[in-house]
Structure formats: structure tokens, C-alpha cells
Coordinates of C-alpha atoms in Angstrom, one line a residue:
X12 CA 60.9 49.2 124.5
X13 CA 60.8 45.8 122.4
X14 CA 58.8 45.1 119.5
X15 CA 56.5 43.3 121.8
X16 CA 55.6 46.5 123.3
X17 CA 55.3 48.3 120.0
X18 CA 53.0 45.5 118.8
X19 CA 50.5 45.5 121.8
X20 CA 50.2 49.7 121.2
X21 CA 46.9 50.8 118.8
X22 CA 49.4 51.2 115.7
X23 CA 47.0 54.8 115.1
X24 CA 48.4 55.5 119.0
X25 CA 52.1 54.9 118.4
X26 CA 52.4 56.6 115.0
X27 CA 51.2 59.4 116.7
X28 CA 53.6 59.2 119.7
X29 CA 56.3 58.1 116.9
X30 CA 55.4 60.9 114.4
X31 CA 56.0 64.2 117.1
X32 CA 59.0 62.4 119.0
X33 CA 62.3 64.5 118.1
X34 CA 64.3 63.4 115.1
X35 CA 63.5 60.1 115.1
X36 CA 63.8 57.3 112.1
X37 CA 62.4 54.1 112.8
X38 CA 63.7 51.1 110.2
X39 CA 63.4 47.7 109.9
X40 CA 66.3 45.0 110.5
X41 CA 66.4 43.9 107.0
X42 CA 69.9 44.5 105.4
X43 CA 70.6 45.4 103.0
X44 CA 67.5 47.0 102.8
X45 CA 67.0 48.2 105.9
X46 CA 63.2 49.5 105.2
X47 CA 61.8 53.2 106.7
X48 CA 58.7 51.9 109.3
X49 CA 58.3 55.4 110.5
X50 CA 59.5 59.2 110.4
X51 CA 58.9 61.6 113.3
X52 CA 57.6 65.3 112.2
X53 CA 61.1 66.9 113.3
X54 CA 63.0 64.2 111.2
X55 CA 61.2 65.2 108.1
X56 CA 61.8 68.5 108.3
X57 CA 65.8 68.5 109.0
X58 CA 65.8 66.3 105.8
X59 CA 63.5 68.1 103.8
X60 CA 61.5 65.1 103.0
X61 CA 58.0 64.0 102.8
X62 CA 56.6 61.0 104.8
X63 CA 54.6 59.7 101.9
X64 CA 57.9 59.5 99.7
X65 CA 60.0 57.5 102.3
X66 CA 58.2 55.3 104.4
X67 CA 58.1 51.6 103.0
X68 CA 60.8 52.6 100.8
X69 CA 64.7 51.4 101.6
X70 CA 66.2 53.7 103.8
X71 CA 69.4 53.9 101.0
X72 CA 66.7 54.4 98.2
X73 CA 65.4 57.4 100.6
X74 CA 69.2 58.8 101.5
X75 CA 71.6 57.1 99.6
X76 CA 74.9 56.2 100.4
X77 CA 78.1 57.3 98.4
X78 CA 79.5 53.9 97.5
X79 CA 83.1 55.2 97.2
X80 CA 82.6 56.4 100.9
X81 CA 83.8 53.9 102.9
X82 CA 83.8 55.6 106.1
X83 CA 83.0 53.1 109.0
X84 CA 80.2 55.4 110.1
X85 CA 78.6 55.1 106.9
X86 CA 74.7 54.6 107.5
X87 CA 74.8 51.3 106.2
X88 CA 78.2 49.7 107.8
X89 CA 76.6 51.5 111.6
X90 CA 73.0 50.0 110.5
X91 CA 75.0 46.2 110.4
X92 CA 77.1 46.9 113.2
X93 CA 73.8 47.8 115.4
X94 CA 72.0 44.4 114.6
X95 CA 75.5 42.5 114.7
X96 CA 76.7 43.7 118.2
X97 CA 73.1 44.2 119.9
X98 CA 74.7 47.4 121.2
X99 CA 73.8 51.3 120.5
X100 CA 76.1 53.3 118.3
X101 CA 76.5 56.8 118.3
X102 CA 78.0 59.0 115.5
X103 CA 79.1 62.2 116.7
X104 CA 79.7 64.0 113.5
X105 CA 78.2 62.5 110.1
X106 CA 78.0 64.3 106.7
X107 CA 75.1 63.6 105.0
X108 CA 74.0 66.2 101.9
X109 CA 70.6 67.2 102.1
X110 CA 68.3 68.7 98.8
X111 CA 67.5 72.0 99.4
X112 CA 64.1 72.9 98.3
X113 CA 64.8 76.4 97.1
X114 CA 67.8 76.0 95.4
X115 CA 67.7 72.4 94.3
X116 CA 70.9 72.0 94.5
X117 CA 72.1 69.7 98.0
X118 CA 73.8 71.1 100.5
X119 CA 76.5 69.3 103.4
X120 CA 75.0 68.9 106.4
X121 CA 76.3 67.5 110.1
X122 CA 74.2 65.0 112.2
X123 CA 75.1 63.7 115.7
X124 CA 72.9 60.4 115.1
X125 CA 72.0 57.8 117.7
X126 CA 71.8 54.1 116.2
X127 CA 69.7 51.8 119.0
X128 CA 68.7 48.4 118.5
X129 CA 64.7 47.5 119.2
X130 CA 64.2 43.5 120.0
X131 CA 61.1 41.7 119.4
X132 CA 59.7 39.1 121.8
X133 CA 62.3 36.4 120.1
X134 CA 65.2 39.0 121.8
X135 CA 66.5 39.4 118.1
X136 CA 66.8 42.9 116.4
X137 CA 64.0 43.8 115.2
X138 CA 64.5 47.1 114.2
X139 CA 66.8 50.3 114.1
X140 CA 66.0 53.8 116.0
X141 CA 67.6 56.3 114.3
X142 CA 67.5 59.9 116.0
X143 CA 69.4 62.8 114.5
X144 CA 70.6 66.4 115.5
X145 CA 71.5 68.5 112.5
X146 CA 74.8 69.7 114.0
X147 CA 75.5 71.7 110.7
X148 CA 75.7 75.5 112.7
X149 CA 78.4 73.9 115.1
X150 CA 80.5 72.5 112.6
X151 CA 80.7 75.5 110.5
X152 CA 81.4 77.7 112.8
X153 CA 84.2 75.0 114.6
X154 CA 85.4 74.8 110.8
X155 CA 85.4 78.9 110.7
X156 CA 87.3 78.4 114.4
X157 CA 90.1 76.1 113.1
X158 CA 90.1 78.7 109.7
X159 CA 90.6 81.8 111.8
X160 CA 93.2 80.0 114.1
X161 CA 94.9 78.9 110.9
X162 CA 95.4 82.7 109.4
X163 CA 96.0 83.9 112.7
X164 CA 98.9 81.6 113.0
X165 CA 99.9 81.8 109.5
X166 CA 100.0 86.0 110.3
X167 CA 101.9 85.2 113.9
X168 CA 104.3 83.0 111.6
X169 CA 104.9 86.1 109.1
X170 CA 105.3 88.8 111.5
X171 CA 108.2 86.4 113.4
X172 CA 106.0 86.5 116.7
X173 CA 106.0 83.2 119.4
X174 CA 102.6 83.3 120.7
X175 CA 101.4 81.6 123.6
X176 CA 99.1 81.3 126.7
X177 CA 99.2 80.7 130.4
X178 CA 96.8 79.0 132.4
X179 CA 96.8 81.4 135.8
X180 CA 95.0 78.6 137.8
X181 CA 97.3 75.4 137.2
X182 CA 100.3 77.6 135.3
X183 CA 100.0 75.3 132.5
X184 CA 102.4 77.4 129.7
X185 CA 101.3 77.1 126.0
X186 CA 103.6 78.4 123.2
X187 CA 104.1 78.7 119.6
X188 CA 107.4 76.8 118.3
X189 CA 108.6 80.3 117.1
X190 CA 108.9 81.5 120.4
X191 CA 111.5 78.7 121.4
X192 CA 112.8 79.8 118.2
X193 CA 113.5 83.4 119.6
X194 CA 114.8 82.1 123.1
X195 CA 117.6 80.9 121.2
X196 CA 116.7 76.9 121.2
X197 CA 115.6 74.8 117.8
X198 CA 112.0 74.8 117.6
X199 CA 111.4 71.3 118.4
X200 CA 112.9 71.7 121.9
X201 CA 110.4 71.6 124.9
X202 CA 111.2 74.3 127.5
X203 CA 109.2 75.0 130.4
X204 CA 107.6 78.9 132.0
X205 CA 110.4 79.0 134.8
X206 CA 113.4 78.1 132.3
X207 CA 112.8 81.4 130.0
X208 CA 111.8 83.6 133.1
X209 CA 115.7 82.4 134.3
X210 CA 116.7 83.2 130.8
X211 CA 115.8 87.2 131.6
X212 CA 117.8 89.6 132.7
X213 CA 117.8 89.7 136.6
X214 CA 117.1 93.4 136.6
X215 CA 114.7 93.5 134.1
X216 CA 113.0 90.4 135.8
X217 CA 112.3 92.3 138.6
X218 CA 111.6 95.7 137.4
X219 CA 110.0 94.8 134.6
X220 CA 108.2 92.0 133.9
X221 CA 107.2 90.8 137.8
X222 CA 105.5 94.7 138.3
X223 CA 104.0 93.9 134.6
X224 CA 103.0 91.1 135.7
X225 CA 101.2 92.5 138.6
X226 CA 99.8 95.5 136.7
X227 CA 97.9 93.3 134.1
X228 CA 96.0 91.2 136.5
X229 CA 94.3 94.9 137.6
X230 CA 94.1 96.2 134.2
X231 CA 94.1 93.7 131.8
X232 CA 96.7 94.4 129.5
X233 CA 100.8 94.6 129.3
X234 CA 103.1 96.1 127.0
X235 CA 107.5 95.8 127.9
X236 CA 110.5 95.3 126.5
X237 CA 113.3 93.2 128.3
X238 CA 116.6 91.8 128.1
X239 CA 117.2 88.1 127.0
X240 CA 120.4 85.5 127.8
X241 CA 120.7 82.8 125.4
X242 CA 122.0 79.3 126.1
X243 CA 125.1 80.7 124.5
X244 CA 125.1 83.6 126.7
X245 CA 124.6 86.1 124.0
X246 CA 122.6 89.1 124.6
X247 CA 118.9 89.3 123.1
X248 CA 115.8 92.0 123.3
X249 CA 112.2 90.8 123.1
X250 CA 109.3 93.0 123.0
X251 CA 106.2 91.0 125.0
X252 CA 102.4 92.3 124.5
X253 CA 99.3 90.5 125.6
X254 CA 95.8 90.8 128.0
X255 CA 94.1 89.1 130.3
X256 CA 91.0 87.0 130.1
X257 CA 88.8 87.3 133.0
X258 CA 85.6 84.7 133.9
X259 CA 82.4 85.8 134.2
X260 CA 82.6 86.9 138.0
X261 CA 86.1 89.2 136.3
X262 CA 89.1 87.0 137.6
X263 CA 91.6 86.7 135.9
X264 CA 92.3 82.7 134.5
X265 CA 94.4 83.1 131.4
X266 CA 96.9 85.2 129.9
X267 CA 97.7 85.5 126.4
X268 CA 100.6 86.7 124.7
X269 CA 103.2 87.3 121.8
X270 CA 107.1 88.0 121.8
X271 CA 108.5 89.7 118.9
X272 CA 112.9 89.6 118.6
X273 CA 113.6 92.9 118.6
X274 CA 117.3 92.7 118.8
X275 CA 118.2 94.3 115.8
X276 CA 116.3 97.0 116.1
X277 CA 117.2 97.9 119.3
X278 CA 121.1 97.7 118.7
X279 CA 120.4 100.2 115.6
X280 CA 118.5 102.3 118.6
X281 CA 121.5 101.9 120.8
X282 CA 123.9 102.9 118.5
X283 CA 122.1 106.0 118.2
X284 CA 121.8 106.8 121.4
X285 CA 125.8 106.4 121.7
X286 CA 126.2 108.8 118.7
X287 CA 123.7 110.8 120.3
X288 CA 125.7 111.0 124.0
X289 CA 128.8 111.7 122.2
X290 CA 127.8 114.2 119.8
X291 CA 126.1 116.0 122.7
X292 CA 129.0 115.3 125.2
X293 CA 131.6 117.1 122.3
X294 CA 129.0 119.9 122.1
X295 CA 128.8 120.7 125.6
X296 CA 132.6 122.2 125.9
X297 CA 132.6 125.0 123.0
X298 CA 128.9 126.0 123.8
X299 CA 130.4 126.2 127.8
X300 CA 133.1 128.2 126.1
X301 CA 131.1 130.5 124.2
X302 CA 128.3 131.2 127.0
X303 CA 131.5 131.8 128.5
X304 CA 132.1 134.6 126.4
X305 CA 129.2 135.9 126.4
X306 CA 129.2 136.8 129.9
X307 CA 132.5 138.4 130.1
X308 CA 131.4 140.6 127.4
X309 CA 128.3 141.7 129.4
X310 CA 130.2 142.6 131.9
X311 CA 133.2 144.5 129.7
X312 CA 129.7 146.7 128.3
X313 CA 128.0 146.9 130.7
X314 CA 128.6 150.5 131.0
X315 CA 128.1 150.9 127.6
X316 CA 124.8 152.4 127.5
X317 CA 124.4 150.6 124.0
X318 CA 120.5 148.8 123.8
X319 CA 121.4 146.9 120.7
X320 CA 124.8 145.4 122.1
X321 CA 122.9 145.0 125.6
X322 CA 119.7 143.1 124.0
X323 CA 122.3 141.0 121.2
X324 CA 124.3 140.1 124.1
X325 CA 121.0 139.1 126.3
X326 CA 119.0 137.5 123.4
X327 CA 122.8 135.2 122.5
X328 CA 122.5 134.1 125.8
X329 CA 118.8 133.1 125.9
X330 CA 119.8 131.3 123.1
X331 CA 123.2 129.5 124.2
X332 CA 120.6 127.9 127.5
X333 CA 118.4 126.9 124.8
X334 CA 120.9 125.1 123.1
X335 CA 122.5 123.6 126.6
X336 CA 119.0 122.3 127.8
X337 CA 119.0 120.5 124.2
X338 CA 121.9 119.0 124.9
X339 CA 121.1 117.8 128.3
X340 CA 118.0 116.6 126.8
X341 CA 119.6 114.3 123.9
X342 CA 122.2 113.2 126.8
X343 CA 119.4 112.0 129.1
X344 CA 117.7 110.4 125.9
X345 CA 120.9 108.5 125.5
X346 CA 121.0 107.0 129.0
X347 CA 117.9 105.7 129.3
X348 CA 118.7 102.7 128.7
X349 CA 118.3 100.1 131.5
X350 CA 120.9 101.0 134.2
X351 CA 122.3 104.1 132.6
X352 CA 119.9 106.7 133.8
X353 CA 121.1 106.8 137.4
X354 CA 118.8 108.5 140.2
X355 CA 120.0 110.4 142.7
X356 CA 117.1 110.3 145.1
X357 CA 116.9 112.5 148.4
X358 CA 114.6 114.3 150.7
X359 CA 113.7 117.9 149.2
X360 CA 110.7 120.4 149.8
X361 CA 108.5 120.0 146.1
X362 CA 106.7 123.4 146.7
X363 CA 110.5 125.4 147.1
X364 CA 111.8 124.1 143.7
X365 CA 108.7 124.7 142.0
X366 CA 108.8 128.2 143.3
X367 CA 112.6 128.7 142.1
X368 CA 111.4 127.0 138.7
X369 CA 108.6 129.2 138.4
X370 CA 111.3 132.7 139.1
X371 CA 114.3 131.6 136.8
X372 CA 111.2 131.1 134.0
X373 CA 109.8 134.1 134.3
X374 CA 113.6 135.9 135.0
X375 CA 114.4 134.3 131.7
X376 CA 111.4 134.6 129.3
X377 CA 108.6 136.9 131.0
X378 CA 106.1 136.5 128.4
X379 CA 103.5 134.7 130.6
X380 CA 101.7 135.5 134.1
X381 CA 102.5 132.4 135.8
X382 CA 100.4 131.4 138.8
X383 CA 101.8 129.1 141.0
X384 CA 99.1 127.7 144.0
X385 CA 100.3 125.2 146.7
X386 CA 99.5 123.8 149.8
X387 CA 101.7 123.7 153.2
X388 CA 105.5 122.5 152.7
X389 CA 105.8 118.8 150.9
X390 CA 108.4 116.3 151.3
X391 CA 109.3 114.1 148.7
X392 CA 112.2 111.3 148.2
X393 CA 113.3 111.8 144.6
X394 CA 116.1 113.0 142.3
X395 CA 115.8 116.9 142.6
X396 CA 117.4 117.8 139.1
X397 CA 115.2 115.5 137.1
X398 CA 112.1 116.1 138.7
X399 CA 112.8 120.2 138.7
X400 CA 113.4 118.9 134.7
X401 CA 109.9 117.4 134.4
X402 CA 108.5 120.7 135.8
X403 CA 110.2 123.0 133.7
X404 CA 109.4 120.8 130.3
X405 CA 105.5 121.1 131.4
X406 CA 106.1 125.2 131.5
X407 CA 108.2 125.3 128.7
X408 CA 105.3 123.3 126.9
X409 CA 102.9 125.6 128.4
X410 CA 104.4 128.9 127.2
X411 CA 105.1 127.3 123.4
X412 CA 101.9 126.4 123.1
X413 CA 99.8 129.4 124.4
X414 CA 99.2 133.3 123.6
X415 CA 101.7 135.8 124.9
X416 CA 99.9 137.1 128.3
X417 CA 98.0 134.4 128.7
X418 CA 98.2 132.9 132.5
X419 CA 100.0 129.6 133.3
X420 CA 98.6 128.0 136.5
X421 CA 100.6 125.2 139.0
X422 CA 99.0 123.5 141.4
X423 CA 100.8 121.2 144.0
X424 CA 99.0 119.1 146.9
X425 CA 98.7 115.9 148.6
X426 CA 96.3 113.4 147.5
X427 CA 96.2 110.0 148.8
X428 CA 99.6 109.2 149.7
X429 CA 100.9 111.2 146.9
X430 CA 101.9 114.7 145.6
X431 CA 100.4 115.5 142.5
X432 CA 101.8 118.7 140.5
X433 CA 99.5 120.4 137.8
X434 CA 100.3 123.0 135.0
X435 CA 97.5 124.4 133.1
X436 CA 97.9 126.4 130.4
X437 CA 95.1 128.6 128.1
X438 CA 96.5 127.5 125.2
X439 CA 95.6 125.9 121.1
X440 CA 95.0 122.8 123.1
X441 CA 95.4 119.0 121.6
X442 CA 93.2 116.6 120.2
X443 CA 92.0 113.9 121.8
X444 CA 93.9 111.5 119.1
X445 CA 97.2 112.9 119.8
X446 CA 97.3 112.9 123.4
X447 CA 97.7 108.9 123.8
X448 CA 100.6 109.3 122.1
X449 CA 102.9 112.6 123.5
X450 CA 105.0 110.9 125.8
X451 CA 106.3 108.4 123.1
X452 CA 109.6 109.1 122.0
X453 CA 110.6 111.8 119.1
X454 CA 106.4 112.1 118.1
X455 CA 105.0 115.7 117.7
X456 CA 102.0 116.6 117.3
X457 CA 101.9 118.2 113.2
X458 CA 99.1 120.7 112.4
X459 CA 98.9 124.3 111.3
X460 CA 98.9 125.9 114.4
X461 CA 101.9 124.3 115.5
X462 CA 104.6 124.7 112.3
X463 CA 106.3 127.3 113.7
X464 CA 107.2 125.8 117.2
X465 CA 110.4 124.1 117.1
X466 CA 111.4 121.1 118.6
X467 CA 112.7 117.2 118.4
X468 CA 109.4 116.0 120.8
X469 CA 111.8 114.1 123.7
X470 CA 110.6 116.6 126.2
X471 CA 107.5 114.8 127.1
X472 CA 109.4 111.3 126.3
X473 CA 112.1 112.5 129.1
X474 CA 109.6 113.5 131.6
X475 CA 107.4 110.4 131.4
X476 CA 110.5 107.9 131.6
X477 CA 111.9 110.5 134.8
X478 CA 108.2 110.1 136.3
X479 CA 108.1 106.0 135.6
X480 CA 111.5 105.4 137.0
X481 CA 110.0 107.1 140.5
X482 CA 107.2 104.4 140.1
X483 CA 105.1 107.7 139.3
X484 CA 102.0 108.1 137.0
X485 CA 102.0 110.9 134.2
X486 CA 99.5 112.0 131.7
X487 CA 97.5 115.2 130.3
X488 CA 94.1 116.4 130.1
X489 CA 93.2 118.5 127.2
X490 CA 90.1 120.0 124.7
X491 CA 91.1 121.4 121.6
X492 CA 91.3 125.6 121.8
X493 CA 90.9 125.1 125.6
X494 CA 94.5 124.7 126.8
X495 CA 95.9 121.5 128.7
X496 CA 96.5 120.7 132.0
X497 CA 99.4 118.3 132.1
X498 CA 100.3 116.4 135.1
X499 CA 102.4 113.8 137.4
X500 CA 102.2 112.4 140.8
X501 CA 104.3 111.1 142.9
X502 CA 104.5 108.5 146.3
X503 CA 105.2 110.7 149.3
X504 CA 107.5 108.9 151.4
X505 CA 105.6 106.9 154.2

């Protein structure tokens, strides 16, 4: 359009067009004055200003400038540098403070403008089209962005953590300069994704991280501890926790992540678990000594027709396998740690060792009716011992937590390429807040109905690390004053 074409327009006809265009100034190429011709409806209203009390008035005398501002997209300098260049100017992001009718008081205010120069017949610049957006919404919340990002990292920075993000379609590998920090290189160093995966321990890479990998493109989330190799080749332990993002047809494009040094705290762990093993391993010989004992002295009475020495002498040794299934339990505690718990896997029929389970419990401590229901004979490749352990934690659970006389169900069958092994008990039940955490290591669940049950809580710990280690699944179903059903599975072998 040139001011030719505005000219040969009935002016009533163009104000009109002009007046309900969107956001649209119209002034005059007069510096410094730079006069207001025309205001469109929309522009009036995202300045809060009245058309009567700007048009034929100087657009600075309308909206003044800061003089002390001398950014280059001030409205004056971009008004000048439209009429000296001939070209259109845009301003992406201006601040301009606008009254606010209410409060009187002005408030900031973000514009995306659009400067464009308007000839007349002489092809000079005539006049100035200035269109607005009030951008204010998109800047704040940017600003709130950046603000939130700032906290978060300032928190991240706190707590010690490396964050960072992977791009699952190009690999692109974001980080944090803390989590260079805590692969052992200065912070300033540029490292690259496959140079800290070589950095992992090769075991750990593989059984560990690759399945977590794996595992958290299906459900989202991922949750490990590894071992790390500095460039100095001393030993490290990081603790990694992140999720998924998915797009909006739910494939996965970026992972995001933090890694936390946990090295101290795991060698304070460590050394417990070796006080542990060898306070447990020095246990095991007098208590072999005295259920030693024991048993020779049944047999020297046994013709003694004396109850009380008959049911001391049974009750010491109920107690002495108590105390040796302890110690077992503290010395498979202590080798849990990444190639100490060896398995010993074989073939083995699941329903016989549940039955012998089920006759040396109730041999030892009939004070349930335990029900055991199975299908035909099932085959499984494991470690016998340790999964005839998971079994006999879930009854000894069972019986602690549930009336004398009440009934203690197992089930056993085959369910999609798996066995799956139930026991159900009629027991105080467990709340739905506690049951996420059972299997964690040393936690018990504390209420009234449960202070006089003894225990350390590495029953449940044992049997899900056991069950994991078969590349099994574990868990429990339960309603408080309803009894639980607790439960593992594992791959039959093909």
C-alpha cells in the first residue's frame, strides 16, 4: 500500500478499515515527532488509551520514551531506522509500561511490534505502520520457566546431583557440570554418553543398567545403583533415577535423569555387611555346638518319661533353628552385594519342595492348617535352597501375622511361560501405604497389632533380591483385617 493508495480511499472508508485492523498504529514520517495519523480499536485497548487523546499528538508525547533507555529498539531509534533504511523492522520482545486503569499505577508490558515503511507517490516514507502483540503472558511465564529452572538447578547443585537428558532420537547427551564432577573429571571437561557407559562396571553394565535401560522405555521410569571406574581407576558408586518423556502418540523421545555419588555411603553399608558376615559366620559354630547338645540330650531322656525336660528340650531346639535361620539370613544379607550372592541354578520339581516346605512347617510349629493346592509336576531352572528360602519366609510371614488356627493357602501353577507361587494367609492384613515399601531392606511395618512380633524385616528384602536375581517378579496383595496374599513368579525354562 502507498500513500497514493491511502489518499485515493474516502478517508471516512479507510478510518474504518484502519480503526478494526488488529493492533495497528499508523504515524507520520516526521522525526522527531513522529505524529499518531490513526489507532486501530485493538491497539487502543492493549494500551489502555483513548483515540481522542492520541491521535494528532506525537507518538512520544502519547507513549514516552525513557531517555536514559538507550536500547537500539527503542521506539524512537526503530522509528528512524525504518525511514532511514526503507526496510521493515521487527522487535520481537519490547518493554513498554502501560497505565493501568484500575490501579493507576503502570504496569511492564511485552510487545512483538512490526515497524513497516508506507511510501507516497514520490517513493519517500511517508509514514510508519506500527502493529503490536502484547506478548506480556509469554514472557512471564518464559521468565517463571528460566526462574523454576534456576531453583531447580540451584536444589540439583545442593543435593550434589549431575542432572542431565538424552535425546532417544539423535542420542544427543545433555548434562549438568556436576555430573562430570562425580565421574571423576574437572567440571569443565567435555565427555561424551559412550565414554561414562565405558567407565561402568562391565557387570553392572550389563545387568544393570542395559535391562534398566530396556525396562524404562515400557514403563517409564528407572531406579539403580552401579559401580563406577575413575580415570584413576579408583572404585566409585552412583545411584541413577530418572523417567521417560513420551510424545503425544506415547513413544518414548527423551530421557531425563540425575546421578547422585553414593560412595560413601555405600562403603559405610559394606563395612556392615562384612561385620555382619563375620559376626554371623563366628556365631554359626557354638550355636552348631549347642543344637548339638541338645540332641544328644533328647536322646540320653528320652526314656525319661519327664514332660517338662521333654518340652524344655523340644522348645530349646525350636529356638536354636530360629536362631540358625537368623544367621543364615544376616549371612545372605551380607552377600548381596554384586557378585557375592552366587546361584546355584538346576532343574528341580517346584510343587515337591513346596510340599516338603509345607511338612517340616507344620512338623515344626503346627499352629496353622496349611493348605497347599497345585497343579501337575513343574520344572523350574533355579537355585533350590534359595527359592525353598523365599517360600518358607512367605509362611513364616503368614503364621506371624495371623490367628492361631487360621488356614494358610499355597497355590502353584503355570501361567504364561511362568510358575507363579501364592500364599494367602487370613491374617491383620497391611495397609495399602506400607506395602510399597516391604521388600526394602531392614523396614517393618510399626503399629499396635504388630509390637509383639519380633523381627529385623530382611525376610521380605532376601526374598525379593533371591526372586530379582532369577529375573523374577515379586510383590503382595493385601486389605487391612483381610489377610495378604504374597507372591512371586518365575520363567519356566523354555
Amino acid at each position: 500500500m502507498s500513500a497514493g493508495s491511502i489518499s485515493r480511499l474516502p478517508k471516512d472508508i479507510f478510518q474504518t478499515i484502519f480503526e478494526k485492523s488488529p493492533g495497528s498504529l499508523l504515524v507520520a514520517a516526521d522525526p522527531p515527532c513522529f505524529t499518531i495519523i490513526a489507532a486501530s480499536d485493538t491497539y487502543l485497548a492493549i494500551t489502555s488509551s483513548e483515540r481522542d487523546a492520541i491521535v494528532g499528538k506525537s507518538f512520544f508525547e502519547s507513549f514516552p520514551d525513557d531517555e536514559s533507555f538507550e536500547d537500539e529498539n527503542s521506539a524512537r531509534k526503530v522509528f528512524t531506522r525504518v525511514i532511514g533504511t526503507r526496510q521493515k523492522i521487527d522487535v520481537p520482545n519490547y518493554r513498554f509500561d502501560v497505565l493501568n486503569p484500575e490501579t493507576k499505577q503502570r504496569e511492564a508490558h511485552y510487545w512483538s511490534c512490526c515497524n513497516t515503511p508506507i511510501f507516497d507517490d514520490n517513493n519517500d516514507v511517508a509514514y510508519v505502520l506500527n502493529t503490536v502483540v502484547d506478548i506480556s503472558e509469554e514472557v512471564r511465564a518464559t521468565e517463571a520457566a528460566i526462574e523454576n529452572e534456576n531453583r531447580l538447578r540451584l536444589a540439583a547443585d545442593a543435593a550434589a546431583l549431575g542432572t542431565w537428558e538424552l535425546n532417544l532420537k539423535d542420542m544427543n547427551f545433555i548434562y549438568s557440570p556436576r555430573l562430570v564432577e562425580i565421574f571423576g573429571y574437572p567440571a569443565e571437561v567435555a565427555i561424551a554418553l559412550n565414554d561414562i557407559r565405558e567407565q561402568v562396571n562391565a557387570d553392572d553394565m550389563q545387568n544393570i543398567v542395559i535391562k534398566s535401560y530396556h525396562e524404562a522405555l515400557i514403563n517409564g521410569k528407572y531406579l539403580y545403583e552401579v559401580r563406577i571406574y575413575w580415570p584413576d581407576g579408583s572404585l566409585h558408586w552412583i545411584k541413577v533415577q530418572g523417567i521417560v518423556v513420551n510424545n503425544e502418540k506415547k513413544a518414548p523421545i527423551v530421557m531425563l535423569g540425575t546421578v547422585l555419588d553414593i560412595t560413601e555411603s555405600k562403603s559405610d553399608e559394606i563395612r556392615k555387611n562384612d561385620f555382619i558376615a563375620m559376626a554371623s559366620h563366628e556365631l554359626k559354630t557354638p550355636l552348631t555346638s549347642l543344637k548339638a547338645y541338645i540332641q544328644l540330650l533328647s536322646k540320653k531322656l528320652d526314656h525319661a518319661n519327664d514332660s517338662f525336660i521333654s518340652t524344655a528340650l523340644s522348645k530349646a531346639n525350636y529356638q536354636v533353628n530360629k536362631m540358625t535361620d537368623l544367621i543364615h539370613g544376616f549371612l545372605d544379607l551380607s552377600r548381596l552385594e554384586p557378585g557375592k550372592l552366587k546361584l546355584k541354578v538346576q532343574f528341580f520339581e517346584m510343587n515337591k519342595l513346596i510340599r516338603d516346605i509345607v511338612a517340616e512347617s507344620v512338623a515344626t510349629n503346627p499352629t496353622h492348617v496349611i493348605e497347599f493346592q497345585s497343579q501337575d509336576m513343574i520344572t523350574v531352572a533355579a537355585d533350590r535352597e534359595k527359592i525353598g528360602q523365599v517360600v518358607s519366609n512367605f509362611l513364616s510371614n503368614a503364621a506371624k501375622y495371623s490367628e492361631r488356627g487360621s488356614k494358610i493357602t499355597i497355590t502353584s501353577r503355570k501361567i504364561d511361560g511362568n510358575i507363579e507361587v501364592k500364599v494367602t494367609d487370613e491374617g491383620i492384613g497391611i495397609k495399602p501405604k506400607h506395602q510399597e515399601r516391604l521388600f526394602q531392606r531392614f523396614y517393618r511395618v510399626e503399629n499396635e497389632k504388630m509390637k509383639n512380633v519380633s523381627g529385623f524385616g530382611i525376610g521380605l528384602y532376601l526374598s525379593s533380591e533371591i526372586i530379582q536375581r532369577h529375573s523374577g517378579k515379586i510383590g503382595v496383595e493385601s486389605a487391612e483385617d483381610k489377610g495378604s496374599t504374597f507372591y512371586f513368579s518365575l520363567p519356566l525354562p523354555s
